Amino acid sequence: MKTFSKLKHVISFLLICSLTTAFGQENTETSFNDKLYQQYKEKGVDAAIAAYHQEADKDDEYTGMTEPLNQLGYQILMEGKDEDAAEKVFLEQIKTYPKEANPLDSYGEFLMNKGENEKATEYLKKSVAAIEAMDDPSEAKDILIASKSNLAKLNGKTAVFDFVDGNWNMEIYDIVDGIKAPPYNGSMKWSYNDDNTIITGKMYDTQGTYRGSRIIAYNALDDVYDLAYARSGVYAGLQPSTLTIEENSAQKVVFLETFKEDGKDKKARHVITKKDKMVDWSVTELDDNEAENEVVVMNFKKQD
């Protein structure tokens, strides 16, 4: 089973608790969490859940990722390696706090990592709906990002640009007044970071000299892709833009790029056609009336 993304938050919380205890300050929350896990190990998950409900005031206010039931579920899963018991705890958390988003998100993530994608989607959507119904959804921004990120994975939105991963030979043609200029030749090397959240393309000329980078990352909150471009040898910072997918299939990807140029809002439509190890990529600028003007055509061939 894959490592759960919330585990780092749980570990960070427990580390803070342990440091507080080391300085001689009483931490009843940590001792209660330890007590619940000990009950699980000695008497089983039902006894741990019963102990939770017997504790005074524990059902009155939900405390998010630090909630003892939430932490117990992850601890049983990660340390005890007991999926059935962990699932029972996550479901108990939903039952105890039916209006809260985090229990739904935790269980949705649990189901996703089990491969029960349809059911996971159901609970993650419920988590998003619970947050959007709040008077101030910003209070649950971290949970909203977690739920929407997992939904994006399940819906394949994080994989839209997977096809560019690898090394490519390229020809780039600028188009001026409808006429193709001589091509600029070189290569592009696209690769993901360690956890596949960012894909970076590095451009080189025919001599192998680095010429610039493009960085693409999916923004789950806004359902767009953030792109930044940096040129080699020019200290102009990152040139940002936003990509909105209009069409995505095995043969074709179309997206609208929005950006600022000289303080003005600009738009460009990209049409990418995929065929075997070849990619044709055209860029068309849109004026204020949405009239199109093709400005760049790029041809890529994947290196063996």
mmCIF file of C-alpha atoms in Angstrom:
data_model
loop_
_atom_site.group_PDB
_atom_site.id
_atom_site.type_symbol
_atom_site.label_atom_id
_atom_site.label_comp_id
_atom_site.label_asym_id
_atom_site.label_seq_id
_atom_site.Cartn_x
_atom_site.Cartn_y
_atom_site.Cartn_z
ATOM 1 C CA MET A 1 0.000 0.000 0.000
ATOM 2 C CA LYS A 2 1.192 3.512 -0.808
ATOM 3 C CA THR A 3 2.147 5.875 2.000
ATOM 4 C CA PHE A 4 -0.719 8.152 2.944
ATOM 5 C CA SER A 5 -0.125 11.865 2.306
ATOM 6 C CA LYS A 6 -1.531 12.918 5.662
ATOM 7 C CA LEU A 7 0.987 10.804 7.545
ATOM 8 C CA LYS A 8 3.518 13.619 7.452
ATOM 9 C CA HIS A 9 1.034 15.890 9.233
ATOM 10 C CA VAL A 10 0.408 13.254 11.871
ATOM 11 C CA ILE A 11 4.138 12.693 12.393
ATOM 12 C CA SER A 12 4.751 16.438 12.628
ATOM 13 C CA PHE A 13 2.013 16.777 15.227
ATOM 14 C CA LEU A 14 3.357 13.896 17.312
ATOM 15 C CA LEU A 15 6.876 15.352 17.114
ATOM 16 C CA ILE A 16 5.625 18.686 18.449
ATOM 17 C CA CYS A 17 3.844 16.863 21.252
ATOM 18 C CA SER A 18 6.971 14.926 22.202
ATOM 19 C CA LEU A 19 9.053 18.105 22.278
ATOM 20 C CA THR A 20 6.486 19.779 24.496
ATOM 21 C CA THR A 21 6.587 16.850 26.907
ATOM 22 C CA ALA A 22 10.382 16.971 26.942
ATOM 23 C CA PHE A 23 10.200 20.500 28.317
ATOM 24 C CA GLY A 24 8.115 19.257 31.224
ATOM 25 C CA GLN A 25 4.710 20.406 30.009
ATOM 26 C CA GLU A 26 1.797 18.005 30.372
ATOM 27 C CA ASN A 27 0.290 16.800 27.090
ATOM 28 C CA THR A 28 -2.953 14.938 27.759
ATOM 29 C CA GLU A 29 -3.810 14.675 24.022
ATOM 30 C CA THR A 30 -0.737 12.617 23.239
ATOM 31 C CA SER A 31 -1.255 10.378 26.273
ATOM 32 C CA PHE A 32 -4.863 9.833 25.216
ATOM 33 C CA ASN A 33 -3.782 8.906 21.681
ATOM 34 C CA ASP A 34 -1.241 6.470 23.134
ATOM 35 C CA LYS A 35 -3.900 5.057 25.416
ATOM 36 C CA LEU A 36 -6.249 4.392 22.493
ATOM 37 C CA TYR A 37 -3.566 2.661 20.461
ATOM 38 C CA GLN A 38 -2.593 0.562 23.475
ATOM 39 C CA GLN A 39 -6.227 -0.444 23.910
ATOM 40 C CA TYR A 40 -6.284 -1.511 20.267
ATOM 41 C CA LYS A 41 -3.153 -3.633 20.662
ATOM 42 C CA GLU A 42 -4.328 -5.274 23.879
ATOM 43 C CA LYS A 43 -8.086 -5.617 23.377
ATOM 44 C CA GLY A 44 -8.832 -4.854 19.737
ATOM 45 C CA VAL A 45 -10.293 -2.002 17.729
ATOM 46 C CA ASP A 46 -13.783 -2.146 19.292
ATOM 47 C CA ALA A 47 -12.287 -1.620 22.748
ATOM 48 C CA ALA A 48 -10.252 1.347 21.460
ATOM 49 C CA ILE A 49 -13.350 2.955 19.939
ATOM 50 C CA ALA A 50 -15.298 2.388 23.158
ATOM 51 C CA ALA A 51 -12.483 3.985 25.156
ATOM 52 C CA TYR A 52 -12.622 7.009 22.862
ATOM 53 C CA HIS A 53 -16.325 7.559 23.502
ATOM 54 C CA GLN A 54 -15.949 7.061 27.249
ATOM 55 C CA GLU A 55 -13.501 9.945 27.500
ATOM 56 C CA ALA A 56 -15.245 13.137 28.650
ATOM 57 C CA ASP A 57 -15.807 15.901 26.072
ATOM 58 C CA LYS A 58 -14.170 13.988 23.255
ATOM 59 C CA ASP A 59 -17.287 14.112 21.058
ATOM 60 C CA ASP A 60 -17.991 17.816 21.569
ATOM 61 C CA GLU A 61 -15.584 19.506 19.177
ATOM 62 C CA TYR A 62 -13.807 18.149 16.135
ATOM 63 C CA THR A 63 -10.102 18.970 15.996
ATOM 64 C CA GLY A 64 -9.266 17.978 12.417
ATOM 65 C CA MET A 65 -6.140 15.966 11.643
ATOM 66 C CA THR A 66 -5.194 15.979 15.345
ATOM 67 C CA GLU A 67 -8.505 14.342 16.261
ATOM 68 C CA PRO A 68 -7.729 11.128 18.246
ATOM 69 C CA LEU A 69 -9.940 8.944 16.037
ATOM 70 C CA ASN A 70 -8.255 10.295 12.925
ATOM 71 C CA GLN A 71 -4.797 9.654 14.342
ATOM 72 C CA LEU A 72 -5.798 6.241 15.633
ATOM 73 C CA GLY A 73 -6.954 5.197 12.157
ATOM 74 C CA TYR A 74 -3.666 6.205 10.538
ATOM 75 C CA GLN A 75 -1.585 4.730 13.369
ATOM 76 C CA ILE A 76 -3.354 1.377 13.104
ATOM 77 C CA LEU A 77 -2.870 1.471 9.351
ATOM 78 C CA MET A 78 0.795 2.492 9.315
ATOM 79 C CA GLU A 79 2.109 0.765 12.444
ATOM 80 C CA GLY A 80 -0.370 -2.039 12.950
ATOM 81 C CA LYS A 81 -0.729 -2.781 9.217
ATOM 82 C CA ASP A 82 -4.357 -3.648 9.940
ATOM 83 C CA GLU A 83 -6.591 -2.349 7.135
ATOM 84 C CA ASP A 84 -9.826 -3.806 8.532
ATOM 85 C CA ALA A 85 -9.352 -2.181 11.946
ATOM 86 C CA ALA A 86 -8.268 1.127 10.404
ATOM 87 C CA GLU A 87 -11.340 1.148 8.173
ATOM 88 C CA LYS A 88 -13.577 0.595 11.191
ATOM 89 C CA VAL A 89 -11.996 3.616 12.922
ATOM 90 C CA PHE A 90 -12.349 5.858 9.859
ATOM 91 C CA LEU A 91 -16.011 4.898 9.531
ATOM 92 C CA GLU A 92 -16.552 5.541 13.240
ATOM 93 C CA GLN A 93 -15.054 8.998 12.769
ATOM 94 C CA ILE A 94 -17.592 9.730 10.009
ATOM 95 C CA LYS A 95 -20.420 8.452 12.183
ATOM 96 C CA THR A 96 -19.291 10.579 15.145
ATOM 97 C CA TYR A 97 -18.712 13.749 13.100
ATOM 98 C CA PRO A 98 -21.081 13.428 10.095
ATOM 99 C CA LYS A 99 -20.879 17.119 9.121
ATOM 100 C CA GLU A 100 -17.079 17.348 9.099
ATOM 101 C CA ALA A 101 -15.015 17.127 5.903
ATOM 102 C CA ASN A 102 -11.795 15.597 7.220
ATOM 103 C CA PRO A 103 -13.298 12.209 8.221
ATOM 104 C CA LEU A 104 -14.707 11.907 4.695
ATOM 105 C CA ASP A 105 -11.364 12.872 3.184
ATOM 106 C CA SER A 106 -9.446 10.409 5.382
ATOM 107 C CA TYR A 107 -11.720 7.543 4.443
ATOM 108 C CA GLY A 108 -11.696 8.554 0.770
ATOM 109 C CA GLU A 109 -7.894 8.508 0.764
ATOM 110 C CA PHE A 110 -7.926 5.136 2.544
ATOM 111 C CA LEU A 111 -10.224 3.700 -0.152
ATOM 112 C CA MET A 112 -8.142 5.190 -2.958
ATOM 113 C CA ASN A 113 -4.989 3.545 -1.655
ATOM 114 C CA LYS A 114 -6.886 0.246 -1.469
ATOM 115 C CA GLY A 115 -7.795 0.624 -5.136
ATOM 116 C CA GLU A 116 -11.539 1.107 -4.496
ATOM 117 C CA ASN A 117 -11.597 4.138 -6.776
ATOM 118 C CA GLU A 118 -15.333 4.474 -7.377
ATOM 119 C CA LYS A 119 -16.118 4.443 -3.668
ATOM 120 C CA ALA A 120 -13.149 6.718 -2.939
ATOM 121 C CA THR A 121 -14.483 9.264 -5.443
ATOM 122 C CA GLU A 122 -17.842 9.248 -3.661
ATOM 123 C CA TYR A 123 -16.335 10.124 -0.263
ATOM 124 C CA LEU A 124 -13.851 12.667 -1.610
ATOM 125 C CA LYS A 125 -16.686 14.487 -3.385
ATOM 126 C CA LYS A 126 -18.619 14.499 -0.114
ATOM 127 C CA SER A 127 -15.597 16.041 1.590
ATOM 128 C CA VAL A 128 -15.418 18.828 -1.014
ATOM 129 C CA ALA A 129 -19.167 19.459 -0.721
ATOM 130 C CA ALA A 130 -18.933 19.687 3.082
ATOM 131 C CA ILE A 131 -16.196 22.322 2.828
ATOM 132 C CA GLU A 132 -17.965 24.332 0.146
ATOM 133 C CA ALA A 133 -21.067 24.425 2.386
ATOM 134 C CA MET A 134 -19.076 26.066 5.205
ATOM 135 C CA ASP A 135 -19.544 29.758 6.000
ATOM 136 C CA ASP A 136 -15.779 30.191 5.597
ATOM 137 C CA PRO A 137 -14.326 27.408 3.407
ATOM 138 C CA SER A 138 -10.834 28.896 3.774
ATOM 139 C CA GLU A 139 -10.733 27.435 7.303
ATOM 140 C CA ALA A 140 -10.513 23.980 5.718
ATOM 141 C CA LYS A 141 -8.250 24.886 2.787
ATOM 142 C CA ASP A 142 -5.715 22.114 3.510
ATOM 143 C CA ILE A 143 -8.447 19.464 3.510
ATOM 144 C CA LEU A 144 -9.967 20.933 0.331
ATOM 145 C CA ILE A 145 -6.598 20.741 -1.423
ATOM 146 C CA ALA A 146 -6.117 17.137 -0.224
ATOM 147 C CA SER A 147 -9.569 16.035 -1.413
ATOM 148 C CA LYS A 148 -9.361 17.799 -4.773
ATOM 149 C CA SER A 149 -5.820 16.523 -5.339
ATOM 150 C CA ASN A 150 -6.909 12.937 -4.789
ATOM 151 C CA LEU A 151 -9.948 13.436 -7.025
ATOM 152 C CA ALA A 152 -7.623 14.796 -9.709
ATOM 153 C CA LYS A 153 -5.488 11.652 -9.474
ATOM 154 C CA LEU A 154 -8.536 9.429 -9.737
ATOM 155 C CA ASN A 155 -9.861 11.389 -12.737
ATOM 156 C CA GLY A 156 -6.524 11.331 -14.559
ATOM 157 C CA LYS A 157 -6.110 15.110 -14.500
ATOM 158 C CA THR A 158 -2.594 14.892 -13.108
ATOM 159 C CA ALA A 159 -1.564 12.721 -16.067
ATOM 160 C CA VAL A 160 -2.522 15.036 -18.948
ATOM 161 C CA PHE A 161 1.111 15.829 -19.768
ATOM 162 C CA ASP A 162 2.509 12.344 -19.156
ATOM 163 C CA PHE A 163 2.972 11.856 -22.903
ATOM 164 C CA VAL A 164 5.784 14.442 -23.064
ATOM 165 C CA ASP A 165 7.920 12.630 -20.477
ATOM 166 C CA GLY A 166 11.211 11.677 -22.150
ATOM 167 C CA ASN A 167 13.740 13.092 -24.627
ATOM 168 C CA TRP A 168 12.703 14.702 -27.916
ATOM 169 C CA ASN A 169 14.271 16.178 -31.027
ATOM 170 C CA MET A 170 12.455 19.357 -32.045
ATOM 171 C CA GLU A 171 11.878 21.800 -34.864
ATOM 172 C CA ILE A 172 10.254 25.132 -33.994
ATOM 173 C CA TYR A 173 8.846 27.427 -36.703
ATOM 174 C CA ASP A 174 7.801 30.992 -35.965
ATOM 175 C CA ILE A 175 5.004 32.181 -38.243
ATOM 176 C CA VAL A 176 4.986 35.830 -39.313
ATOM 177 C CA ASP A 177 2.137 37.111 -41.495
ATOM 178 C CA GLY A 178 1.227 33.544 -42.322
ATOM 179 C CA ILE A 179 4.719 32.631 -43.487
ATOM 180 C CA LYS A 180 6.905 30.035 -41.737
ATOM 181 C CA ALA A 181 10.352 31.253 -40.739
ATOM 182 C CA PRO A 182 13.319 28.836 -40.993
ATOM 183 C CA PRO A 183 13.206 26.273 -38.175
ATOM 184 C CA TYR A 184 14.982 26.464 -34.864
ATOM 185 C CA ASN A 185 16.379 22.992 -34.150
ATOM 186 C CA GLY A 186 17.300 21.436 -30.864
ATOM 187 C CA SER A 187 16.036 19.041 -28.235
ATOM 188 C CA MET A 188 13.705 18.951 -25.211
ATOM 189 C CA LYS A 189 14.131 16.769 -22.146
ATOM 190 C CA TRP A 190 10.985 16.400 -20.051
ATOM 191 C CA SER A 191 10.997 14.680 -16.646
ATOM 192 C CA TYR A 192 8.930 14.497 -13.453
ATOM 193 C CA ASN A 193 10.116 15.286 -9.945
ATOM 194 C CA ASP A 194 10.280 12.489 -7.344
ATOM 195 C CA ASP A 195 6.555 12.436 -6.511
ATOM 196 C CA ASN A 196 5.216 13.194 -10.017
ATOM 197 C CA THR A 197 3.680 16.556 -9.049
ATOM 198 C CA ILE A 198 5.831 18.734 -11.328
ATOM 199 C CA ILE A 199 7.061 18.093 -14.860
ATOM 200 C CA THR A 200 9.973 20.122 -16.204
ATOM 201 C CA GLY A 201 11.082 20.516 -19.803
ATOM 202 C CA LYS A 202 14.639 21.649 -20.538
ATOM 203 C CA MET A 203 15.481 23.037 -23.966
ATOM 204 C CA TYR A 204 18.877 22.638 -25.675
ATOM 205 C CA ASP A 205 20.214 23.863 -29.030
ATOM 206 C CA THR A 206 21.938 21.632 -31.578
ATOM 207 C CA GLN A 207 25.265 22.159 -29.794
ATOM 208 C CA GLY A 208 23.806 20.822 -26.542
ATOM 209 C CA THR A 209 23.757 24.274 -24.894
ATOM 210 C CA TYR A 210 20.965 24.794 -22.368
ATOM 211 C CA ARG A 211 18.445 27.430 -23.517
ATOM 212 C CA GLY A 212 15.642 27.461 -20.957
ATOM 213 C CA SER A 213 13.048 25.523 -18.950
ATOM 214 C CA ARG A 214 9.297 25.113 -18.800
ATOM 215 C CA ILE A 215 7.734 23.925 -15.540
ATOM 216 C CA ILE A 216 4.155 22.601 -15.345
ATOM 217 C CA ALA A 217 2.221 21.796 -12.148
ATOM 218 C CA TYR A 218 -1.476 20.978 -11.686
ATOM 219 C CA ASN A 219 -3.468 23.326 -9.444
ATOM 220 C CA ALA A 220 -6.230 21.210 -7.930
ATOM 221 C CA LEU A 221 -8.056 24.114 -6.253
ATOM 222 C CA ASP A 222 -8.677 25.930 -9.543
ATOM 223 C CA ASP A 223 -8.577 22.877 -11.853
ATOM 224 C CA VAL A 224 -5.888 24.459 -14.054
ATOM 225 C CA TYR A 225 -2.196 23.922 -14.775
ATOM 226 C CA ASP A 226 0.331 26.526 -13.738
ATOM 227 C CA LEU A 227 3.194 26.987 -16.176
ATOM 228 C CA ALA A 228 6.392 28.977 -15.723
ATOM 229 C CA TYR A 229 9.071 29.656 -18.329
ATOM 230 C CA ALA A 230 12.650 30.758 -17.666
ATOM 231 C CA ARG A 231 15.222 31.601 -20.327
ATOM 232 C CA SER A 232 18.901 30.794 -20.004
ATOM 233 C CA GLY A 233 21.194 33.764 -19.431
ATOM 234 C CA VAL A 234 18.329 36.241 -19.018
ATOM 235 C CA TYR A 235 17.593 37.332 -15.455
ATOM 236 C CA ALA A 236 13.931 38.101 -16.059
ATOM 237 C CA GLY A 237 12.584 35.735 -13.423
ATOM 238 C CA LEU A 238 9.823 33.265 -14.201
ATOM 239 C CA GLN A 239 7.297 34.063 -16.901
ATOM 240 C CA PRO A 240 4.031 32.557 -15.561
ATOM 241 C CA SER A 241 0.861 31.510 -17.345
ATOM 242 C CA THR A 242 -2.209 29.391 -16.696
ATOM 243 C CA LEU A 243 -3.337 26.441 -18.807
ATOM 244 C CA THR A 244 -6.982 25.332 -18.991
ATOM 245 C CA ILE A 245 -7.623 21.973 -20.663
ATOM 246 C CA GLU A 246 -10.330 22.114 -23.352
ATOM 247 C CA GLU A 247 -9.847 18.634 -24.844
ATOM 248 C CA ASN A 248 -7.849 15.595 -23.786
ATOM 249 C CA SER A 249 -7.680 12.247 -25.552
ATOM 250 C CA ALA A 250 -5.128 9.652 -26.571
ATOM 251 C CA GLN A 251 -4.692 11.444 -29.915
ATOM 252 C CA LYS A 252 -5.115 15.106 -29.042
ATOM 253 C CA VAL A 253 -4.737 17.696 -26.287
ATOM 254 C CA VAL A 254 -6.101 21.235 -26.566
ATOM 255 C CA PHE A 255 -5.586 23.880 -23.917
ATOM 256 C CA LEU A 256 -6.053 27.611 -23.505
ATOM 257 C CA GLU A 257 -3.089 29.555 -22.137
ATOM 258 C CA THR A 258 -3.689 32.876 -20.366
ATOM 259 C CA PHE A 259 -0.877 35.238 -19.414
ATOM 260 C CA LYS A 260 0.127 38.876 -19.160
ATOM 261 C CA GLU A 261 2.339 40.641 -21.679
ATOM 262 C CA ASP A 262 3.325 44.271 -21.223
ATOM 263 C CA GLY A 263 0.627 44.529 -18.564
ATOM 264 C CA LYS A 264 -2.129 43.280 -20.882
ATOM 265 C CA ASP A 265 -4.119 40.039 -20.601
ATOM 266 C CA LYS A 266 -3.294 37.641 -23.431
ATOM 267 C CA LYS A 267 -4.656 34.307 -24.653
ATOM 268 C CA ALA A 268 -3.252 31.545 -26.817
ATOM 269 C CA ARG A 269 -4.698 28.183 -27.829
ATOM 270 C CA HIS A 270 -2.388 25.166 -28.054
ATOM 271 C CA VAL A 271 -3.362 22.163 -30.184
ATOM 272 C CA ILE A 272 -1.218 19.070 -29.668
ATOM 273 C CA THR A 273 -1.634 16.105 -31.996
ATOM 274 C CA LYS A 274 -0.028 12.820 -30.958
ATOM 275 C CA LYS A 275 0.878 10.019 -33.379
ATOM 276 C CA ASP A 276 3.290 7.204 -32.528
ATOM 277 C CA LYS A 277 6.572 8.864 -31.505
ATOM 278 C CA MET A 278 5.674 12.166 -33.129
ATOM 279 C CA VAL A 279 3.986 15.243 -31.684
ATOM 280 C CA ASP A 280 2.757 18.235 -33.693
ATOM 281 C CA TRP A 281 2.184 21.301 -31.504
ATOM 282 C CA SER A 282 0.647 24.515 -32.863
ATOM 283 C CA VAL A 283 0.137 27.772 -30.960
ATOM 284 C CA THR A 284 -2.516 30.293 -32.005
ATOM 285 C CA GLU A 285 -2.887 33.733 -30.433
ATOM 286 C CA LEU A 286 -6.407 35.029 -29.730
ATOM 287 C CA ASP A 287 -7.246 38.718 -29.939
ATOM 288 C CA ASP A 288 -9.931 40.518 -27.926
ATOM 289 C CA ASN A 289 -12.568 39.282 -30.363
ATOM 290 C CA GLU A 290 -11.306 35.668 -30.138
ATOM 291 C CA ALA A 291 -9.953 35.855 -33.706
ATOM 292 C CA GLU A 292 -7.117 33.370 -34.203
ATOM 293 C CA ASN A 293 -3.619 34.027 -35.508
ATOM 294 C CA GLU A 294 -1.217 31.062 -35.712
ATOM 295 C CA VAL A 295 2.207 32.121 -34.412
ATOM 296 C CA VAL A 296 4.249 28.959 -33.744
ATOM 297 C CA VAL A 297 4.361 25.393 -35.028
ATOM 298 C CA MET A 298 6.525 22.811 -33.267
ATOM 299 C CA ASN A 299 7.365 19.291 -34.398
ATOM 300 C CA PHE A 300 8.760 16.799 -31.902
ATOM 301 C CA LYS A 301 10.153 13.323 -32.496
ATOM 302 C CA LYS A 302 10.897 11.105 -29.521
ATOM 303 C CA GLN A 303 14.460 9.904 -29.220
ATOM 304 C CA ASP A 304 15.015 6.119 -29.069
#
